[in-house]
PDB file of C-alpha atoms in Angstrom:
ATOM      1  CA  MET A1334       6.474  -0.568 -12.610  1.00 92.00           C
ATOM      2  CA  LYS A1335       6.015  -4.327 -12.802  1.00 95.00           C
ATOM      3  CA  PHE A1336       6.352  -6.996 -10.095  1.00 96.00           C
ATOM      4  CA  ALA A1337       9.391  -8.365 -11.946  1.00 96.00           C
ATOM      5  CA  ASP A1338      11.131  -5.018 -11.358  1.00 96.00           C
ATOM      6  CA  PHE A1339      11.198  -5.390  -7.582  1.00 96.00           C
ATOM      7  CA  ILE A1340      10.039  -8.837  -6.435  1.00 97.00           C
ATOM      8  CA  CYS A1341      12.899 -11.232  -5.769  1.00 97.00           C
ATOM      9  CA  VAL A1342      11.537 -14.599  -6.915  1.00 97.00           C
ATOM     10  CA  LYS A1343      14.029 -16.566  -4.821  1.00 97.00           C
ATOM     11  CA  ALA A1344      12.709 -14.854  -1.683  1.00 98.00           C
ATOM     12  CA  ILE A1345       9.000 -15.578  -2.271  1.00 98.00           C
ATOM     13  CA  LYS A1346       7.467 -17.333   0.746  1.00 97.00           C
ATOM     14  CA  PRO A1347       4.368 -19.443   0.230  1.00 96.00           C
ATOM     15  CA  ASP A1348       2.902 -20.857   3.432  1.00 94.00           C
ATOM     16  CA  LEU A1349       4.384 -18.454   5.998  1.00 96.00           C
ATOM     17  CA  ALA A1350       4.974 -20.180   9.325  1.00 96.00           C
ATOM     18  CA  SER A1351       4.557 -17.072  11.513  1.00 95.00           C
ATOM     19  CA  TYR A1352       1.436 -15.980  13.327  1.00 93.00           C
ATOM     20  CA  ASP A1353       2.278 -12.482  14.535  1.00 94.00           C
ATOM     21  CA  LYS A1354       3.425  -9.239  12.988  1.00 96.00           C
ATOM     22  CA  GLU A1355       7.071  -9.202  14.063  1.00 96.00           C
ATOM     23  CA  ALA A1356       7.581 -12.872  13.253  1.00 97.00           C
ATOM     24  CA  VAL A1357       6.151 -12.415   9.753  1.00 98.00           C
ATOM     25  CA  VAL A1358       8.362  -9.396   9.101  1.00 98.00           C
ATOM     26  CA  THR A1359      11.382 -11.360  10.358  1.00 98.00           C
ATOM     27  CA  GLU A1360      10.518 -14.352   8.177  1.00 98.00           C
ATOM     28  CA  LEU A1361      10.221 -12.159   5.068  1.00 98.00           C
ATOM     29  CA  VAL A1362      13.423 -10.194   5.744  1.00 98.00           C
ATOM     30  CA  GLU A1363      15.320 -13.449   6.423  1.00 98.00           C
ATOM     31  CA  SER A1364      14.057 -14.730   3.121  1.00 98.00           C
ATOM     32  CA  LEU A1365      15.647 -11.740   1.360  1.00 98.00           C
ATOM     33  CA  VAL A1366      18.884 -12.450   3.234  1.00 97.00           C
ATOM     34  CA  THR A1367      18.859 -16.096   2.124  1.00 97.00           C
ATOM     35  CA  ALA A1368      18.189 -14.977  -1.448  1.00 97.00           C
ATOM     36  CA  GLY A1369      21.267 -12.732  -1.279  1.00 96.00           C
ATOM     37  CA  GLU A1370      19.398  -9.423  -1.636  1.00 96.00           C
ATOM     38  CA  ILE A1371      20.260  -8.222   1.867  1.00 95.00           C
ATOM     39  CA  LYS A1372      23.419  -8.760   3.907  1.00 96.00           C
ATOM     40  CA  THR A1373      23.132 -10.777   7.119  1.00 96.00           C
ATOM     41  CA  ALA A1374      24.751  -7.874   8.988  1.00 97.00           C
ATOM     42  CA  ASP A1375      21.863  -5.559   8.017  1.00 97.00           C
ATOM     43  CA  LYS A1376      19.085  -7.987   8.882  1.00 97.00           C
ATOM     44  CA  ASP A1377      18.310  -6.892  12.452  1.00 97.00           C
ATOM     45  CA  ASP A1378      18.504  -3.226  11.554  1.00 97.00           C
ATOM     46  CA  ILE A1379      16.070  -3.667   8.675  1.00 98.00           C
ATOM     47  CA  ILE A1380      13.619  -5.691  10.782  1.00 98.00           C
ATOM     48  CA  ALA A1381      13.723  -2.969  13.463  1.00 98.00           C
ATOM     49  CA  ALA A1382      13.141  -0.258  10.854  1.00 97.00           C
ATOM     50  CA  VAL A1383      10.154  -2.088   9.344  1.00 97.00           C
ATOM     51  CA  MET A1384       8.643  -2.588  12.817  1.00 97.00           C
ATOM     52  CA  LYS A1385       9.224   1.080  13.652  1.00 96.00           C
ATOM     53  CA  ARG A1386       7.286   2.050  10.530  1.00 94.00           C
ATOM     54  CA  GLU A1387       4.439  -0.230  11.651  1.00 95.00           C
ATOM     55  CA  GLU A1388       4.219   1.735  14.899  1.00 93.00           C
ATOM     56  CA  LEU A1389       3.283   4.847  12.912  1.00 89.00           C
ATOM     57  CA  GLY A1390       0.244   3.020  11.579  1.00 88.00           C
ATOM     58  CA  SER A1391      -0.339  -0.437  10.210  1.00 89.00           C
ATOM     59  CA  THR A1392       0.606  -1.073   6.597  1.00 94.00           C
ATOM     60  CA  GLY A1393      -2.368  -3.431   6.373  1.00 94.00           C
ATOM     61  CA  ILE A1394      -4.227  -1.751   3.515  1.00 91.00           C
ATOM     62  CA  GLY A1395      -7.367  -3.854   3.558  1.00 89.00           C
ATOM     63  CA  ARG A1396      -8.617  -6.922   1.636  1.00 90.00           C
ATOM     64  CA  GLY A1397      -6.204  -9.123   3.562  1.00 94.00           C
ATOM     65  CA  VAL A1398      -3.149  -7.324   2.178  1.00 95.00           C
ATOM     66  CA  ALA A1399      -0.238  -5.625   3.967  1.00 96.00           C
ATOM     67  CA  VAL A1400       2.785  -3.793   2.598  1.00 96.00           C
ATOM     68  CA  PRO A1401       5.358  -3.655   5.412  1.00 97.00           C
ATOM     69  CA  HIS A1402       8.256  -1.477   4.244  1.00 96.00           C
ATOM     70  CA  THR A1403      11.180   0.748   5.074  1.00 95.00           C
ATOM     71  CA  LYS A1404      13.990   2.734   3.540  1.00 94.00           C
ATOM     72  CA  HIS A1405      17.478   1.403   4.100  1.00 95.00           C
ATOM     73  CA  PRO A1406      20.848   2.640   2.834  1.00 95.00           C
ATOM     74  CA  SER A1407      22.125  -0.903   2.282  1.00 94.00           C
ATOM     75  CA  VAL A1408      19.983  -1.418  -0.842  1.00 95.00           C
ATOM     76  CA  GLU A1409      20.797   0.254  -4.138  1.00 93.00           C
ATOM     77  CA  LYS A1410      17.450  -0.401  -5.724  1.00 94.00           C
ATOM     78  CA  LEU A1411      13.980  -1.256  -4.509  1.00 96.00           C
ATOM     79  CA  VAL A1412      13.830  -4.908  -3.451  1.00 97.00           C
ATOM     80  CA  GLY A1413      10.827  -6.819  -2.295  1.00 97.00           C
ATOM     81  CA  THR A1414       9.241 -10.153  -1.730  1.00 98.00           C
ATOM     82  CA  VAL A1415       5.822 -11.736  -1.350  1.00 98.00           C
ATOM     83  CA  GLY A1416       4.595 -13.956   1.463  1.00 98.00           C
ATOM     84  CA  VAL A1417       1.331 -15.836   1.754  1.00 98.00           C
ATOM     85  CA  SER A1418      -0.227 -16.919   5.036  1.00 97.00           C
ATOM     86  CA  VAL A1419      -2.885 -19.607   4.801  1.00 95.00           C
ATOM     87  CA  ASP A1420      -4.577 -18.748   8.098  1.00 95.00           C
ATOM     88  CA  GLY A1421      -3.875 -15.022   8.080  1.00 96.00           C
ATOM     89  CA  VAL A1422      -2.076 -12.851  10.625  1.00 96.00           C
ATOM     90  CA  ASP A1423      -3.509 -10.097  12.795  1.00 95.00           C
ATOM     91  CA  PHE A1424      -1.807  -6.985  11.423  1.00 94.00           C
ATOM     92  CA  ASN A1425      -4.055  -4.223  12.865  1.00 91.00           C
ATOM     93  CA  SER A1426      -5.376  -3.474   9.389  1.00 90.00           C
ATOM     94  CA  LEU A1427      -7.644  -0.533   8.799  1.00 85.00           C
ATOM     95  CA  ASP A1428     -10.565  -2.842   7.969  1.00 87.00           C
ATOM     96  CA  GLY A1429      -9.808  -5.217  10.868  1.00 90.00           C
ATOM     97  CA  GLU A1430      -9.299  -8.209   8.564  1.00 93.00           C
ATOM     98  CA  LYS A1431      -6.462 -10.665   9.058  1.00 96.00           C
ATOM     99  CA  VAL A1432      -3.695 -10.391   6.496  1.00 97.00           C
ATOM    100  CA  GLN A1433      -2.925 -13.250   4.114  1.00 97.00           C
ATOM    101  CA  LEU A1434      -0.832 -11.450   1.512  1.00 97.00           C
ATOM    102  CA  PHE A1435       2.364  -9.610   2.393  1.00 98.00           C
ATOM    103  CA  PHE A1436       4.458  -7.456   0.088  1.00 97.00           C
ATOM    104  CA  LEU A1437       7.669  -6.466   1.877  1.00 98.00           C
ATOM    105  CA  LEU A1438       9.475  -3.518   0.283  1.00 97.00           C
ATOM    106  CA  ILE A1439      12.955  -2.182   1.099  1.00 97.00           C
ATOM    107  CA  SER A1440      13.823   1.036  -0.742  1.00 95.00           C
ATOM    108  CA  PRO A1441      16.984   3.049  -0.999  1.00 94.00           C
ATOM    109  CA  PRO A1442      16.660   6.433   0.747  1.00 91.00           C
ATOM    110  CA  GLU A1443      15.780   9.395  -1.492  1.00 84.00           C
ATOM    111  CA  ARG A1444      13.799   7.342  -3.978  1.00 83.00           C
ATOM    112  CA  PRO A1445      10.175   8.015  -2.987  1.00 82.00           C
ATOM    113  CA  GLY A1446       9.036   7.739  -6.618  1.00 88.00           C
ATOM    114  CA  ASP A1447       9.967   4.069  -6.959  1.00 91.00           C
ATOM    115  CA  HIS A1448       8.238   3.196  -3.718  1.00 91.00           C
ATOM    116  CA  LEU A1449       5.103   5.007  -4.883  1.00 92.00           C
ATOM    117  CA  ARG A1450       5.132   3.214  -8.241  1.00 93.00           C
ATOM    118  CA  ALA A1451       5.518  -0.167  -6.526  1.00 94.00           C
ATOM    119  CA  LEU A1452       2.546   0.656  -4.262  1.00 93.00           C
ATOM    120  CA  GLU A1453       0.559   1.757  -7.293  1.00 94.00           C
ATOM    121  CA  ASN A1454       1.279  -1.520  -9.060  1.00 94.00           C
ATOM    122  CA  ILE A1455       0.504  -3.696  -6.032  1.00 94.00           C
ATOM    123  CA  SER A1456      -2.765  -1.913  -5.273  1.00 93.00           C
ATOM    124  CA  ARG A1457      -3.892  -1.836  -8.901  1.00 92.00           C
ATOM    125  CA  GLN A1458      -3.360  -5.571  -9.335  1.00 93.00           C
ATOM    126  CA  LEU A1459      -4.888  -6.465  -5.976  1.00 92.00           C
ATOM    127  CA  ARG A1460      -8.064  -4.598  -6.821  1.00 89.00           C
ATOM    128  CA  ASP A1461      -8.771  -7.517  -9.121  1.00 91.00           C
ATOM    129  CA  ASP A1462     -10.682 -10.153  -7.131  1.00 91.00           C
ATOM    130  CA  THR A1463      -9.413 -13.051  -9.197  1.00 93.00           C
ATOM    131  CA  PHE A1464      -5.757 -12.122  -8.796  1.00 94.00           C
ATOM    132  CA  CYS A1465      -6.235 -11.559  -5.071  1.00 94.00           C
ATOM    133  CA  ARG A1466      -8.037 -14.870  -4.566  1.00 94.00           C
ATOM    134  CA  PHE A1467      -5.586 -16.902  -6.655  1.00 95.00           C
ATOM    135  CA  LEU A1468      -2.636 -15.382  -4.812  1.00 96.00           C
ATOM    136  CA  LYS A1469      -4.151 -16.273  -1.425  1.00 96.00           C
ATOM    137  CA  GLN A1470      -4.642 -19.858  -2.640  1.00 96.00           C
ATOM    138  CA  SER A1471      -1.094 -20.214  -3.958  1.00 96.00           C
ATOM    139  CA  LYS A1472       0.892 -23.068  -2.437  1.00 95.00           C
ATOM    140  CA  THR A1473       4.268 -22.864  -4.178  1.00 97.00           C
ATOM    141  CA  VAL A1474       6.838 -20.301  -5.301  1.00 97.00           C
ATOM    142  CA  ASP A1475       6.053 -21.262  -8.908  1.00 97.00           C
ATOM    143  CA  ASP A1476       2.320 -20.636  -8.419  1.00 96.00           C
ATOM    144  CA  ILE A1477       3.010 -17.183  -6.997  1.00 97.00           C
ATOM    145  CA  ASN A1478       5.626 -16.295  -9.581  1.00 97.00           C
ATOM    146  CA  GLN A1479       3.334 -17.353 -12.408  1.00 96.00           C
ATOM    147  CA  LEU A1480       0.530 -15.146 -11.058  1.00 96.00           C
ATOM    148  CA  LEU A1481       2.908 -12.196 -10.760  1.00 97.00           C
ATOM    149  CA  GLU A1482       4.055 -12.746 -14.348  1.00 96.00           C
ATOM    150  CA  GLU A1483       0.468 -12.925 -15.558  1.00 96.00           C
ATOM    151  CA  ALA A1484      -0.280  -9.702 -13.684  1.00 95.00           C
ATOM    152  CA  ASP A1485       2.780  -8.085 -15.285  1.00 95.00           C
ATOM    153  CA  ASN A1486       1.365  -9.108 -18.661  1.00 94.00           C
ATOM    154  CA  ASN A1487      -1.884  -7.312 -17.808  1.00 87.00           C
ATOM    155  CA  GLN A1488      -3.943 -10.447 -17.573  1.00 85.00           C
ATOM    156  CA  PHE A1489      -5.785  -9.176 -14.499  1.00 83.00           C
ATOM    157  CA  ALA A1490      -6.236  -5.469 -13.858  1.00 65.00           C
ATOM    158  CA  SER A1491      -6.789  -3.043 -16.693  1.00 54.00           C
TER     159      SER A1491
ATOM    160  CA  MET B 890     -37.457  21.784   6.180  1.00 45.00           C
ATOM    161  CA  HIS B 891     -37.244  20.624   2.642  1.00 47.00           C
ATOM    162  CA  ALA B 892     -37.131  17.092   1.386  1.00 47.00           C
ATOM    163  CA  MET B 893     -34.019  14.915   1.843  1.00 59.00           C
ATOM    164  CA  SER B 894     -31.281  16.222  -0.347  1.00 71.00           C
ATOM    165  CA  ASN B 895     -27.753  15.073  -0.915  1.00 83.00           C
ATOM    166  CA  PRO B 896     -25.508  18.084  -1.069  1.00 89.00           C
ATOM    167  CA  SER B 897     -22.391  17.751  -3.157  1.00 92.00           C
ATOM    168  CA  CYS B 898     -19.332  19.884  -3.634  1.00 95.00           C
ATOM    169  CA  GLN B 899     -15.933  19.766  -5.272  1.00 95.00           C
ATOM    170  CA  GLN B 900     -12.527  21.312  -5.235  1.00 96.00           C
ATOM    171  CA  ILE B 901      -9.071  20.975  -6.783  1.00 97.00           C
ATOM    172  CA  VAL B 902      -6.152  20.033  -4.512  1.00 97.00           C
ATOM    173  CA  VAL B 903      -2.419  19.569  -5.105  1.00 97.00           C
ATOM    174  CA  VAL B 904      -0.191  16.893  -3.586  1.00 96.00           C
ATOM    175  CA  LYS B 905       2.266  19.039  -1.634  1.00 95.00           C
ATOM    176  CA  ASN B 906       4.276  16.546   0.362  1.00 93.00           C
ATOM    177  CA  GLU B 907       7.512  15.326  -1.168  1.00 90.00           C
ATOM    178  CA  LYS B 908       6.766  11.620  -1.005  1.00 90.00           C
ATOM    179  CA  GLY B 909       3.414  11.862  -2.765  1.00 93.00           C
ATOM    180  CA  LEU B 910       0.239   9.980  -1.958  1.00 94.00           C
ATOM    181  CA  HIS B 911       1.924   6.932  -0.455  1.00 93.00           C
ATOM    182  CA  LEU B 912       0.636   4.583   2.187  1.00 93.00           C
ATOM    183  CA  ARG B 913       0.582   6.808   5.253  1.00 93.00           C
ATOM    184  CA  PRO B 914      -1.236   9.721   3.571  1.00 95.00           C
ATOM    185  CA  ALA B 915      -3.709   7.219   2.093  1.00 94.00           C
ATOM    186  CA  GLU B 916      -4.315   5.818   5.566  1.00 93.00           C
ATOM    187  CA  LEU B 917      -4.713   9.257   7.158  1.00 93.00           C
ATOM    188  CA  MET B 918      -7.152  10.233   4.440  1.00 96.00           C
ATOM    189  CA  ALA B 919      -9.171   7.011   4.785  1.00 94.00           C
ATOM    190  CA  ARG B 920      -9.391   7.350   8.567  1.00 93.00           C
ATOM    191  CA  LEU B 921     -10.492  10.964   8.235  1.00 96.00           C
ATOM    192  CA  ALA B 922     -13.032  10.327   5.464  1.00 97.00           C
ATOM    193  CA  MET B 923     -14.532   7.450   7.449  1.00 95.00           C
ATOM    194  CA  GLN B 924     -15.578   9.938  10.125  1.00 97.00           C
ATOM    195  CA  TYR B 925     -18.058  11.411   7.654  1.00 97.00           C
ATOM    196  CA  GLU B 926     -21.173   9.990   6.130  1.00 97.00           C
ATOM    197  CA  ALA B 927     -20.468  11.609   2.781  1.00 97.00           C
ATOM    198  CA  THR B 928     -18.721   9.760  -0.021  1.00 97.00           C
ATOM    199  CA  VAL B 929     -15.490  11.553  -0.904  1.00 97.00           C
ATOM    200  CA  MET B 930     -13.876  10.779  -4.231  1.00 98.00           C
ATOM    201  CA  VAL B 931     -10.423  11.781  -5.382  1.00 98.00           C
ATOM    202  CA  THR B 932      -9.775  11.934  -9.124  1.00 97.00           C
ATOM    203  CA  LYS B 933      -6.586  11.952 -11.168  1.00 96.00           C
ATOM    204  CA  ASP B 934      -7.157  12.363 -14.907  1.00 94.00           C
ATOM    205  CA  ASP B 935      -9.856   9.785 -15.669  1.00 93.00           C
ATOM    206  CA  GLN B 936      -9.200   7.633 -12.580  1.00 94.00           C
ATOM    207  CA  SER B 937     -11.343   7.995  -9.481  1.00 96.00           C
ATOM    208  CA  ALA B 938     -10.790   6.535  -6.052  1.00 96.00           C
ATOM    209  CA  ASP B 939     -12.924   6.408  -2.921  1.00 96.00           C
ATOM    210  CA  CYS B 940     -11.037   8.251  -0.164  1.00 96.00           C
ATOM    211  CA  LYS B 941     -12.266   5.700   2.385  1.00 94.00           C
ATOM    212  CA  ASN B 942     -10.564   2.899   0.454  1.00 92.00           C
ATOM    213  CA  MET B 943      -6.761   2.944   0.817  1.00 91.00           C
ATOM    214  CA  LEU B 944      -6.200   0.344  -1.871  1.00 90.00           C
ATOM    215  CA  SER B 945      -8.159   2.432  -4.314  1.00 92.00           C
ATOM    216  CA  VAL B 946      -6.355   5.680  -3.411  1.00 94.00           C
ATOM    217  CA  LEU B 947      -2.949   4.013  -3.837  1.00 94.00           C
ATOM    218  CA  THR B 948      -3.783   3.023  -7.423  1.00 93.00           C
ATOM    219  CA  LEU B 949      -3.599   6.718  -8.351  1.00 95.00           C
ATOM    220  CA  GLY B 950       0.156   6.788  -7.716  1.00 93.00           C
ATOM    221  CA  ALA B 951      -0.038  10.556  -7.238  1.00 94.00           C
ATOM    222  CA  VAL B 952       3.434  12.086  -6.906  1.00 93.00           C
ATOM    223  CA  GLN B 953       4.298  15.494  -5.453  1.00 94.00           C
ATOM    224  CA  GLY B 954       2.818  18.293  -7.542  1.00 95.00           C
ATOM    225  CA  THR B 955      -0.074  16.249  -8.951  1.00 96.00           C
ATOM    226  CA  GLN B 956      -3.381  18.091  -9.255  1.00 97.00           C
ATOM    227  CA  LEU B 957      -6.325  16.066  -8.062  1.00 97.00           C
ATOM    228  CA  GLY B 958     -10.049  16.653  -8.071  1.00 97.00           C
ATOM    229  CA  LEU B 959     -11.898  16.142  -4.805  1.00 97.00           C
ATOM    230  CA  SER B 960     -15.637  15.693  -4.705  1.00 97.00           C
ATOM    231  CA  ALA B 961     -17.983  14.862  -1.869  1.00 97.00           C
ATOM    232  CA  GLU B 962     -21.593  13.861  -1.802  1.00 97.00           C
ATOM    233  CA  GLY B 963     -23.783  13.271   1.224  1.00 96.00           C
ATOM    234  CA  PRO B 964     -25.362  15.067   4.149  1.00 95.00           C
ATOM    235  CA  ASP B 965     -22.009  16.289   5.517  1.00 96.00           C
ATOM    236  CA  ALA B 966     -20.323  16.730   2.119  1.00 96.00           C
ATOM    237  CA  ALA B 967     -19.026  20.245   2.774  1.00 96.00           C
ATOM    238  CA  GLU B 968     -17.408  19.308   6.083  1.00 97.00           C
ATOM    239  CA  ALA B 969     -15.891  16.111   4.665  1.00 97.00           C
ATOM    240  CA  LEU B 970     -14.510  17.920   1.631  1.00 97.00           C
ATOM    241  CA  SER B 971     -12.917  20.678   3.638  1.00 97.00           C
ATOM    242  CA  ALA B 972     -11.396  18.220   6.125  1.00 97.00           C
ATOM    243  CA  VAL B 973      -9.769  16.151   3.358  1.00 97.00           C
ATOM    244  CA  ALA B 974      -8.651  19.262   1.465  1.00 97.00           C
ATOM    245  CA  GLU B 975      -7.027  20.543   4.647  1.00 97.00           C
ATOM    246  CA  LEU B 976      -5.033  17.332   4.914  1.00 96.00           C
ATOM    247  CA  PHE B 977      -3.629  17.892   1.400  1.00 97.00           C
ATOM    248  CA  GLU B 978      -2.909  21.532   2.263  1.00 96.00           C
ATOM    249  CA  ALA B 979      -0.976  20.401   5.363  1.00 95.00           C
ATOM    250  CA  GLY B 980       1.095  18.016   3.214  1.00 95.00           C
ATOM    251  CA  PHE B 981      -0.321  15.168   5.308  1.00 94.00           C
ATOM    252  CA  HIS B 982       1.721  16.619   8.171  1.00 91.00           C
ATOM    253  CA  GLU B 983       4.862  15.223   6.576  1.00 85.00           C
ATOM    254  CA  LEU B 984       6.509  18.508   5.702  1.00 62.00           C
ATOM    255  CA  ASP B 985       8.052  18.906   9.120  1.00 53.00           C
ATOM    256  CA  ALA B 986       8.355  15.201   9.953  1.00 49.00           C
ATOM    257  CA  GLU B 987      11.454  12.986   9.718  1.00 46.00           C
TER     258      GLU B 987
END
């Protein structure tokens, strides 16, 4: 699975304004609403579901990366977005580091395979130091989208 | 007592839980493996990942039914290996959840 298969470019958020977990999740979900991927009526429910998942254990996977996610019946296919925080947000990550890169994923129920393939892609690409560093330094939607496209074309990880 | 040795051991495990080796299982495994001094590696085909590193484990993209090799090396290798193997056997405690 490639980034282009699930990342909604219109919802990409460089320079996140939020400084805590719930605010970041809200900002990212609202961005998907603005982009037309999620209905306004489902927004609060989705935010609550993502936060509930965080209570089970942080989705901060280390290296300044978090993958907040949930399943929701309102989406027909996996949708996601990317957010970058310049200063980082405390996300209770396993390694204790602040999170600068967020990949929010909303999956339809009963599709665990797609979610797993998205996680596989994200983690494989982020293992590359250059990709990770460039993404954290990105300032615009175009910068981020270009990096994702380059990653999709295998210019980073093997 | 004999000289310092680094025991190692290995075993085959199967991903039993329906959702595969996604984020929560990877986290549970990392937290568990971190309690041991031994290095525990999980291998799928020719790809190996350090169990203590979630990012690395997630790159395997192991779905339900996947056979994986587990290997441990270090002073408490046997204990670490059996603890991680038990987690796979229990389906990461997801079988009865949700």
